[in-house]
mmCIF file of C-alpha atoms in Angstrom:
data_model
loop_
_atom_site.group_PDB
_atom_site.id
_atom_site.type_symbol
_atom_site.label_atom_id
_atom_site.label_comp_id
_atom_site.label_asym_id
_atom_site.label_seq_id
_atom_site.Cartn_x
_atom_site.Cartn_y
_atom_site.Cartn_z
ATOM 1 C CA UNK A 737 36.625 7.174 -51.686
ATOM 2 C CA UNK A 738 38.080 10.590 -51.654
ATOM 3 C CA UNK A 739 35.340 12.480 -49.260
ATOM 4 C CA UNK A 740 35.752 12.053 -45.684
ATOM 5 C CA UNK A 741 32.108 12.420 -43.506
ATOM 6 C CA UNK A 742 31.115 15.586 -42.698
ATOM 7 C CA UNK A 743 29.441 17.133 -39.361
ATOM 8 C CA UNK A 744 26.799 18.731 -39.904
ATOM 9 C CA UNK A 745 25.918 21.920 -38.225
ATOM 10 C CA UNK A 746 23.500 20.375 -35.985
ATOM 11 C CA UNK A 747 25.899 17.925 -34.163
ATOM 12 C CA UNK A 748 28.582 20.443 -34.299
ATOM 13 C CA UNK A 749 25.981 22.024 -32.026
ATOM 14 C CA UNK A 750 25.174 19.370 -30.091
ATOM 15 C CA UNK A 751 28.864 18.394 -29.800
ATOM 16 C CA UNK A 752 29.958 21.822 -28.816
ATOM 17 C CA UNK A 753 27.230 22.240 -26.203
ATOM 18 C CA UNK A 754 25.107 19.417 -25.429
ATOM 19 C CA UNK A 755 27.302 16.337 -25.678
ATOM 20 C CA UNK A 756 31.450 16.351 -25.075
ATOM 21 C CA UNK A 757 33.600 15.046 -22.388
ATOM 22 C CA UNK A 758 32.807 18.260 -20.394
ATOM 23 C CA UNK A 759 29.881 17.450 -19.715
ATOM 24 C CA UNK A 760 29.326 13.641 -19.911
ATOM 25 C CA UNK A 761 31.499 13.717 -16.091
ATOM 26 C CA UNK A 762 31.942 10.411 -14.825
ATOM 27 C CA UNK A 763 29.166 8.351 -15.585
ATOM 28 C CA UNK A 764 27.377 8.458 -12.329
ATOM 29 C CA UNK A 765 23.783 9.541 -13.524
ATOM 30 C CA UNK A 766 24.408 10.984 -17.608
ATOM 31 C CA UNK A 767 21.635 8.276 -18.339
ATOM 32 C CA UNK A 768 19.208 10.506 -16.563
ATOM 33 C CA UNK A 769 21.062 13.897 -17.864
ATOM 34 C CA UNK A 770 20.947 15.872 -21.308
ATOM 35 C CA UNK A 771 23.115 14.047 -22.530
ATOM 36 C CA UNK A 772 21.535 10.757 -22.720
ATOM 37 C CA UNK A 773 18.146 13.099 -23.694
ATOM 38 C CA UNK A 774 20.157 13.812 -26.989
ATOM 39 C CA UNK A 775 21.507 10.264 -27.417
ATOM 40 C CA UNK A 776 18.493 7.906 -26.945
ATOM 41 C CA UNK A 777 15.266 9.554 -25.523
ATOM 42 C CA UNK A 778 13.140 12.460 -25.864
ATOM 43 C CA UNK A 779 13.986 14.446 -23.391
ATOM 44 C CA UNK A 780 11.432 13.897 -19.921
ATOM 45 C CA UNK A 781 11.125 17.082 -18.819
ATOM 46 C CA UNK A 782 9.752 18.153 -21.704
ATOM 47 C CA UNK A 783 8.561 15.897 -23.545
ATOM 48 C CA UNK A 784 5.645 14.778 -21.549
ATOM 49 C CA UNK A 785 3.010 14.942 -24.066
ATOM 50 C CA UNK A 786 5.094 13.151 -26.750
ATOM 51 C CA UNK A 787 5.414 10.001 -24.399
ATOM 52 C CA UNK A 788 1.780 10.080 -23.251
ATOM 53 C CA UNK A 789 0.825 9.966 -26.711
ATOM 54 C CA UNK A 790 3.641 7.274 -27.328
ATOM 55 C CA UNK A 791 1.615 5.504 -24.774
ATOM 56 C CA UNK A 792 -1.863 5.951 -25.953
ATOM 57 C CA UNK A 793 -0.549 4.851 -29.302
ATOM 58 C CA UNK A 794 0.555 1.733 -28.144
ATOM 59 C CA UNK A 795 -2.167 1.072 -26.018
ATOM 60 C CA UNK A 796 -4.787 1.459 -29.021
ATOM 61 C CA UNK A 797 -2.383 -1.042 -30.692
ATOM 62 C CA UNK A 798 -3.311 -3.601 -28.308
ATOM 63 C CA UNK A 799 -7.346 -3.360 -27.975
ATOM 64 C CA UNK A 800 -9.066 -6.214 -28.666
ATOM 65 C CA UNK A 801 -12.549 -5.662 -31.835
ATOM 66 C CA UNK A 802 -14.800 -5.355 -28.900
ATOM 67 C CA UNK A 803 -12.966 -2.648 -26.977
ATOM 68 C CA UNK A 804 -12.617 -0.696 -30.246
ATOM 69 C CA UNK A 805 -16.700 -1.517 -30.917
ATOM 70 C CA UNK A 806 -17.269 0.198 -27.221
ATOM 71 C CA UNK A 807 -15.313 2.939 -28.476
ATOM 72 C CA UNK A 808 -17.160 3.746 -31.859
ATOM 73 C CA UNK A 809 -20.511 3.517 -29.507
ATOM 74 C CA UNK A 810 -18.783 6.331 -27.200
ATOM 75 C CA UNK A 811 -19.322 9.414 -29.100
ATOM 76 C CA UNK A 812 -18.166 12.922 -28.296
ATOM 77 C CA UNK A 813 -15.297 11.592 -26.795
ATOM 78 C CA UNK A 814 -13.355 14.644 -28.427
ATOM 79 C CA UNK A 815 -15.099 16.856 -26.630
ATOM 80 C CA UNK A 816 -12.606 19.121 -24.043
ATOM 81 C CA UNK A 817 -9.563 18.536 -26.746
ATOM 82 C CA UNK A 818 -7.776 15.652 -25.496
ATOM 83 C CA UNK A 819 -4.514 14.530 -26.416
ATOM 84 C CA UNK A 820 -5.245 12.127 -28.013
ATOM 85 C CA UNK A 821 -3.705 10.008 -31.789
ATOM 86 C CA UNK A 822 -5.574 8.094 -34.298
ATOM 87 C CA UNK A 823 -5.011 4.471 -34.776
ATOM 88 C CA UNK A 824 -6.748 2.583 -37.885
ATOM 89 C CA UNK A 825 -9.094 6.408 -38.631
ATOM 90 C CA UNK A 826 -10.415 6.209 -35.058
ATOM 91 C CA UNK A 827 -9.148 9.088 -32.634
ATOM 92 C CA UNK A 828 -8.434 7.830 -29.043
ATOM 93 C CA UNK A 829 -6.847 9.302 -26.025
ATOM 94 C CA UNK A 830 -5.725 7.503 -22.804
ATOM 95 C CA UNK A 831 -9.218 8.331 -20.460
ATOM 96 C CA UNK A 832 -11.545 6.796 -23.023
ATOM 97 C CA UNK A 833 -9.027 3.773 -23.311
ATOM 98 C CA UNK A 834 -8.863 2.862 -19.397
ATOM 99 C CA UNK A 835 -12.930 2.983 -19.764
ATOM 100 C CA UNK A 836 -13.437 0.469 -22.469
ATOM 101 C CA UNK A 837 -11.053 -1.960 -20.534
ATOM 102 C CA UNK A 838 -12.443 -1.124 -16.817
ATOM 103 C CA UNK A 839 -15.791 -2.259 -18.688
ATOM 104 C CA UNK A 840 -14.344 -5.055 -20.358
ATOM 105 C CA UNK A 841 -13.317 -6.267 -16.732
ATOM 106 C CA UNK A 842 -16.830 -5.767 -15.207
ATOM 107 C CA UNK A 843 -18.716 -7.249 -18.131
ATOM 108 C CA UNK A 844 -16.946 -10.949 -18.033
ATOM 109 C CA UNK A 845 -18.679 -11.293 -14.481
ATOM 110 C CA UNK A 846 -21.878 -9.194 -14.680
ATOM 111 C CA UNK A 847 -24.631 -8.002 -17.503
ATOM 112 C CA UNK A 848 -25.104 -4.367 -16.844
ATOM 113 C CA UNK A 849 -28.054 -4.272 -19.021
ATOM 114 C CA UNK A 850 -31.341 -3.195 -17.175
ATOM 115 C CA UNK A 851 -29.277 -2.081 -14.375
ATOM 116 C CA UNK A 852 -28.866 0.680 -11.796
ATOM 117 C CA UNK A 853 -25.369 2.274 -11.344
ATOM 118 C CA UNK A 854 -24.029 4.005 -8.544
ATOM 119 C CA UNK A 855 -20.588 5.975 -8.774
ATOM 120 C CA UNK A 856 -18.378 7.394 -6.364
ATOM 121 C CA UNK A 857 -16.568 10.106 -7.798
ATOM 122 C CA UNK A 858 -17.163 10.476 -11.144
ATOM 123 C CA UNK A 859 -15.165 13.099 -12.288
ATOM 124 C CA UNK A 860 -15.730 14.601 -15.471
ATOM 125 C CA UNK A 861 -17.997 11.512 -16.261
ATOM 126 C CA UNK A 862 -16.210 9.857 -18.426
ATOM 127 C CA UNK A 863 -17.153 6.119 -16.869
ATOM 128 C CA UNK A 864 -20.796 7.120 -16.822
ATOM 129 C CA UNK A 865 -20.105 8.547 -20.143
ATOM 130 C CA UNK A 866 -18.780 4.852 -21.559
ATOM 131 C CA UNK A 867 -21.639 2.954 -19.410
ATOM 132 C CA UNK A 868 -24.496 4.704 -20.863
ATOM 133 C CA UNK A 869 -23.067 4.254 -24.967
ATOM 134 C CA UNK A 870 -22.531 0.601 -24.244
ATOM 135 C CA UNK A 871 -25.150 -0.530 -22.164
ATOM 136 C CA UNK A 872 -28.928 -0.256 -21.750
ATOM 137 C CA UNK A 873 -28.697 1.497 -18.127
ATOM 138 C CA UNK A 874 -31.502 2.227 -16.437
ATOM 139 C CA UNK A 875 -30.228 4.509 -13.351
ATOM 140 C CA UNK A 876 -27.158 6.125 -12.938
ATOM 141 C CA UNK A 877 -26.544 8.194 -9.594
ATOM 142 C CA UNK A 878 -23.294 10.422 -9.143
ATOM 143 C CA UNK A 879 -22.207 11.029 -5.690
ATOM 144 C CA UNK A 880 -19.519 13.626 -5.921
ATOM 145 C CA UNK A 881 -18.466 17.264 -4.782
ATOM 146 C CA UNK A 882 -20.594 19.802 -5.669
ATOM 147 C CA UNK A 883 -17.962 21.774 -7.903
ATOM 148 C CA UNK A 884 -16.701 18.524 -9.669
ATOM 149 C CA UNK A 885 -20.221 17.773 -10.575
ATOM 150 C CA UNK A 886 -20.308 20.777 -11.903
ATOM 151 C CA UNK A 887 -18.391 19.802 -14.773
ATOM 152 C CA UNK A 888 -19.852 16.406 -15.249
ATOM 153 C CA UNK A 889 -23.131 17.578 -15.126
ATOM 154 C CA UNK A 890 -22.096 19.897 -17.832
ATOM 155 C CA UNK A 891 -20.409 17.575 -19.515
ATOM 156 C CA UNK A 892 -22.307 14.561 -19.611
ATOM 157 C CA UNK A 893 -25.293 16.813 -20.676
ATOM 158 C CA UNK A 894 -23.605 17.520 -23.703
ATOM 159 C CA UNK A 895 -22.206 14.044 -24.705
ATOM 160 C CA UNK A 896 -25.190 11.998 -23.954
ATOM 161 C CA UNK A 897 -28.829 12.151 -25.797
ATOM 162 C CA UNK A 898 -31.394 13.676 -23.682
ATOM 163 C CA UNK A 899 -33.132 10.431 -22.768
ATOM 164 C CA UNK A 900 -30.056 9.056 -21.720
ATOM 165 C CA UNK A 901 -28.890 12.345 -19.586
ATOM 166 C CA UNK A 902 -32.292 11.814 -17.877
ATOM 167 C CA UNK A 903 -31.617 8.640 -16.316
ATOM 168 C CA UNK A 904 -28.836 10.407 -14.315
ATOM 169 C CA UNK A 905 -28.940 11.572 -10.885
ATOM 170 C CA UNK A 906 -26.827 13.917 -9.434
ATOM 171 C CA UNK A 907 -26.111 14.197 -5.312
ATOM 172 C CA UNK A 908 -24.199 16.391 -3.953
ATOM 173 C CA UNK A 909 -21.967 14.827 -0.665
ATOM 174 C CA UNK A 910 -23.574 16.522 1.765
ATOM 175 C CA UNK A 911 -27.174 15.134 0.911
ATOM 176 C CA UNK A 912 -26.532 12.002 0.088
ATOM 177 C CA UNK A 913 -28.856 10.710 3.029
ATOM 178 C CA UNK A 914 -31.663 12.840 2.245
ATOM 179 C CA UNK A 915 -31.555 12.189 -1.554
ATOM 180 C CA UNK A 916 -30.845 8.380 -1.810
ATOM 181 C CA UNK A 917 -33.724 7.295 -0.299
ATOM 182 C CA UNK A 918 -34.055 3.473 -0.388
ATOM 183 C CA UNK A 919 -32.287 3.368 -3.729
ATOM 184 C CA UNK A 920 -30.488 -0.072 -4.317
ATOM 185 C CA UNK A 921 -27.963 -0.920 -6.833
ATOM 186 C CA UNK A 922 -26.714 -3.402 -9.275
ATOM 187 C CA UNK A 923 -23.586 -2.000 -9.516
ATOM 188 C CA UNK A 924 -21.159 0.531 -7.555
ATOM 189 C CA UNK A 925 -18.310 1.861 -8.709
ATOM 190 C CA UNK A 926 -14.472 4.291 -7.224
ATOM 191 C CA UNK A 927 -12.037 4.883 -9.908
ATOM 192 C CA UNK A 928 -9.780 6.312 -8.691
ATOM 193 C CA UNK A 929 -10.241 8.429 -5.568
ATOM 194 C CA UNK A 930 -10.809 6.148 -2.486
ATOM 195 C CA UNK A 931 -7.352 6.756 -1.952
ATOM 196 C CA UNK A 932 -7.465 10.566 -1.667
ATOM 197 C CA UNK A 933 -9.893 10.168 0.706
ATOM 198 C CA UNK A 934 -9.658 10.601 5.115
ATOM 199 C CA UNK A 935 -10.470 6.794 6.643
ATOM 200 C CA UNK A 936 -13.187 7.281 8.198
ATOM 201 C CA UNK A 937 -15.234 9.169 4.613
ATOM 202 C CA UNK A 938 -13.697 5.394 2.956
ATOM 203 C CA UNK A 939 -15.550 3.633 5.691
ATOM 204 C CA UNK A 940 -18.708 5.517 5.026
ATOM 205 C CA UNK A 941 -18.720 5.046 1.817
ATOM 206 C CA UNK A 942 -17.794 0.897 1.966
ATOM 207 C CA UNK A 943 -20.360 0.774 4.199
ATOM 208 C CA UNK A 944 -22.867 2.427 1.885
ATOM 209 C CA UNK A 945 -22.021 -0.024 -0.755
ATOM 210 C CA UNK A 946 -22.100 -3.185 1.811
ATOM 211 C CA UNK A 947 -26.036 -2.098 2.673
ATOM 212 C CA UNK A 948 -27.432 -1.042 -0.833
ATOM 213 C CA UNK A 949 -25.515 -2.673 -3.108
ATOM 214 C CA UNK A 950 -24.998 -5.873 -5.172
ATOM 215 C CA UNK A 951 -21.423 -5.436 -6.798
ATOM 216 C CA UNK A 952 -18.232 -3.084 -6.521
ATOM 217 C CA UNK A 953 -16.182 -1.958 -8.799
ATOM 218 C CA UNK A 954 -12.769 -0.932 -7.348
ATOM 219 C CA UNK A 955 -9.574 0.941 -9.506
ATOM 220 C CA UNK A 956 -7.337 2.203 -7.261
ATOM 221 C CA UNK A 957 -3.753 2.508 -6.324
ATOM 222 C CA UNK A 958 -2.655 -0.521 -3.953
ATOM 223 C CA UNK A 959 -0.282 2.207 -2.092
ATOM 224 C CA UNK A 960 1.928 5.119 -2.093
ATOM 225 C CA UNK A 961 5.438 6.436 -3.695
ATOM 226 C CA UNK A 962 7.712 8.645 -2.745
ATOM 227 C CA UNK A 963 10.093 8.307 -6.382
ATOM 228 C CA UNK A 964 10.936 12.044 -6.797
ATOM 229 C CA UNK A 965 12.015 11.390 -9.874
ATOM 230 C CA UNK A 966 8.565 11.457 -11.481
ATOM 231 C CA UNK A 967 7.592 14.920 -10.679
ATOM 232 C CA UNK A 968 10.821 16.387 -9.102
ATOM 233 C CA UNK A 969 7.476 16.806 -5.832
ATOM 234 C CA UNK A 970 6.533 19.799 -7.910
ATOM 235 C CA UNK A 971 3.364 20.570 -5.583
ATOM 236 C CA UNK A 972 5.539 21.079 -2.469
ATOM 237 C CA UNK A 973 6.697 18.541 0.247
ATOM 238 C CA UNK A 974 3.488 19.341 1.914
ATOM 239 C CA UNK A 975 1.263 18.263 -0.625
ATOM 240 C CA UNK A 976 2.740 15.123 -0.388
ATOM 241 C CA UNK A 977 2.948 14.851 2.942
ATOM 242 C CA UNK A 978 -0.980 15.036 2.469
ATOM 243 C CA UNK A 979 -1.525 12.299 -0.383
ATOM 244 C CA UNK A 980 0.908 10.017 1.921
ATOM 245 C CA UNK A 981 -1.866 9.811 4.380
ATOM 246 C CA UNK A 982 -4.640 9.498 2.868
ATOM 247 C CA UNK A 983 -6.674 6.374 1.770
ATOM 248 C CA UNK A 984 -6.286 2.924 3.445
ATOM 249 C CA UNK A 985 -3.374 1.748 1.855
ATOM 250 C CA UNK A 986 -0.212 3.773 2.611
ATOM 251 C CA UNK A 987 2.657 1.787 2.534
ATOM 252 C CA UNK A 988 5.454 2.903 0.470
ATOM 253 C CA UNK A 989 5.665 0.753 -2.707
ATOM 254 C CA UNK A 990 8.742 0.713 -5.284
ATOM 255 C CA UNK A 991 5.480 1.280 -8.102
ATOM 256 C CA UNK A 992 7.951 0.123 -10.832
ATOM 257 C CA UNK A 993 8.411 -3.052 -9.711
ATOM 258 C CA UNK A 994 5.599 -5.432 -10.711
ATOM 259 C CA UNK A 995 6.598 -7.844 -7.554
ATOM 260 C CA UNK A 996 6.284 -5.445 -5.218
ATOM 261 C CA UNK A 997 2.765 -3.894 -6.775
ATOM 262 C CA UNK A 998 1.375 -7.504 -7.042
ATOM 263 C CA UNK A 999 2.514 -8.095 -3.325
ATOM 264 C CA UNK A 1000 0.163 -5.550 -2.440
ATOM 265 C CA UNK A 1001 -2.502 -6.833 -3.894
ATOM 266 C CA UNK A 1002 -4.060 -8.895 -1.283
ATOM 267 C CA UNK A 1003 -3.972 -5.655 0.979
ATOM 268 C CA UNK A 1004 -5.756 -3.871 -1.717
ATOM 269 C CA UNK A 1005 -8.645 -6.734 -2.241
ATOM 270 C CA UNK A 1006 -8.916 -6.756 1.247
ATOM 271 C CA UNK A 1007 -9.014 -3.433 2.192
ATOM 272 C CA UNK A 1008 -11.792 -2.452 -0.188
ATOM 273 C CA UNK A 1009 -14.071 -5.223 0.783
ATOM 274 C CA UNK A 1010 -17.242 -3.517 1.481
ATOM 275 C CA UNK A 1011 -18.100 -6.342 4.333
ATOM 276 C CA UNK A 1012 -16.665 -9.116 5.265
ATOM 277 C CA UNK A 1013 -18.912 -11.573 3.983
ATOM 278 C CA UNK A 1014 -18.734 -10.194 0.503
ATOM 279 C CA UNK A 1015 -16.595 -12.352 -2.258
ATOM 280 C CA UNK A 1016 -14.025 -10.905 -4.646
ATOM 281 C CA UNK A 1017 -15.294 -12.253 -7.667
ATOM 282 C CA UNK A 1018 -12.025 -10.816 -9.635
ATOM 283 C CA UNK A 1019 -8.864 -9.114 -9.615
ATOM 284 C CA UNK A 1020 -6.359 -7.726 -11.420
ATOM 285 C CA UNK A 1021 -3.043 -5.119 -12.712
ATOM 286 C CA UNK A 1022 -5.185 -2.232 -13.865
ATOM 287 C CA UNK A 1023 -3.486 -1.106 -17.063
ATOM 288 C CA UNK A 1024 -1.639 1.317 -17.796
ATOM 289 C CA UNK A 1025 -0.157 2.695 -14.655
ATOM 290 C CA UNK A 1026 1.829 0.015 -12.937
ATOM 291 C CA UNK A 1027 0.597 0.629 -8.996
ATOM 292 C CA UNK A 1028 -3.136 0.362 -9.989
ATOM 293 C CA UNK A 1029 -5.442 -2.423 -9.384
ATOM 294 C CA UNK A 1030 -8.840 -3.498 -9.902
ATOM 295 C CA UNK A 1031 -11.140 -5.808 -8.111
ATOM 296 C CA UNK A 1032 -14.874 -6.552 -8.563
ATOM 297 C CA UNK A 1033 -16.947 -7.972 -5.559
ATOM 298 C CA UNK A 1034 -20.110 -9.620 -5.015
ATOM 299 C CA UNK A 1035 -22.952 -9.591 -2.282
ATOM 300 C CA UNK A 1036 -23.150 -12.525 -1.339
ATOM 301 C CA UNK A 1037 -26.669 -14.615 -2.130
ATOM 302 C CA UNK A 1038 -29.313 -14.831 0.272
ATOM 303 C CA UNK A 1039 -29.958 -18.454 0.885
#
């Protein structure tokens, strides 16, 4: 073999100003520094998108025929532009995938056909938006702020038929007394924002779900994190300061280790009991963040 190899000029690049002794230092932290970025990972700090769809991609790897038959029946989900991949010609994105498996959860313990919904929070409606494709619903009432119902409203008007965008109700917080009336409900469901909430608006609303209704659907974090390495606390100190205390549950958790999330979980099922003679019918990790969890309670039966 007479030809030695040859750098090209793209490591002589790298070598000259991304990667030499220089810069590698002593070894303290180069697995979290450009270095390692041009060794073994996309770089984090920008590369956000290419690991959320890393994510979604693996996720949609993992659904189970029925998941990916609640999917099909959800359409418009590429409505807004989401990031989103395709996996066996069906595009998915990560919101759409934590519905199909939040309903998944809720459907092994109760039939949702016929039923009346209430949700907490709603957001941009994507959980209504799920409910409604898969199952015959016959009421579903939105309790949210008046400028995030805003954009479900819009939203869910233009994903849903007409007959089914009829059977929803929207109430704004501040009238949720005068427009509830003696509504009951099969079903009640927070994803998701119980924990951004002031204690005594949580207690409200567990005690609005203890007198008119018959199950809860919680998805929530089961505590707090202070890891700046996640977002480097790009909001501010004060902003977190602010999402440290709110909620129920604000002990500090290590939310990348799975012993210390599952340790929580007993706080969490307790915590968002609605009363205390209500059962937790289930409970579980809520895939794919690792400090969420789920739990599903019952009324119980009048003898």
């Amino acid at each position: 073999m007479s030809k030695q190899p040859q750098v090209n000029d793209l490591w002589k690049y790298i070598g000259e100003n991304e990667v030499n002794e220089d810069l590698i230092g002593d070894l303290s932290d180069f697995k979290t520094s450009q270095v390692n970025a041009r060794l073994t990972y996309f770089d984090v700090e920008t590369n956000g998108v290419r690991y959320l769809k890393t994510l979604i991609y693996n996720l949609a790897g993992r659904l189970g025929e029925e998941s990916w038959a609640r999917l099909r029946r959800t359409t418009g989900r590429e409505l807004g532009n989401p990031y989103a991949v395709t996996y066996d010609g069906e595009r998915v994105c990560l919101d759409y995938l934590r519905a199909v498996e939040e309903l998944s959860f809720i459907e092994k313990h109760l039939d949702l056909d016929g039923g009346r919904v209430l949700e907490i929070g709603a957001g941009y409606g994507r959980t209504c938006h799920t409910l409604m494709s898969n199952k015959d619903i016959a009421q579903y009432t939105i309790i949210d702020l008046p400028t995030t119902m805003a954009l479900s409203r819009k939203y869910l008007g233009a994903v849903l038929s007409p007959e089914q965008f009829e059977r929803i109700t929207f109430i704004p917080i501040d009238e949720i007394e005068a427009s509830l009336g003696d509504a009951e409900f099969d079903l009640c469901i927070n994803i998701d924002s119980l924990a951004e909430m002031d204690t005594a608006t949580v207690g409200y609303y567990l005690s609005l779900i203890a007198e008119r209704g018959r199950h809860f659907y919680v998805n929530n974090p089961v505590g707090k994190y202070a890891d700046k390495s996640l977002d480097g606390h790009a909001r501010g100190e004060a902003a977190i300061a602010r999402a440290l205390d709110a909620g129920l549950l604000t002990d500090v958790v290590d939310v990348h280790d799975n012993r210390a999330v599952r340790g929580q979980a007993g706080k969490f099922v307790r915590a968002y009991r609605p009363a205390e003679d209500w059962n937790c019918v289930a409970d579980d990790w809520a895939a794919p963040f690792t400090w969420y969890w789920q739990a599903l309670y019952q009324r119980p039966t009048p003898a």
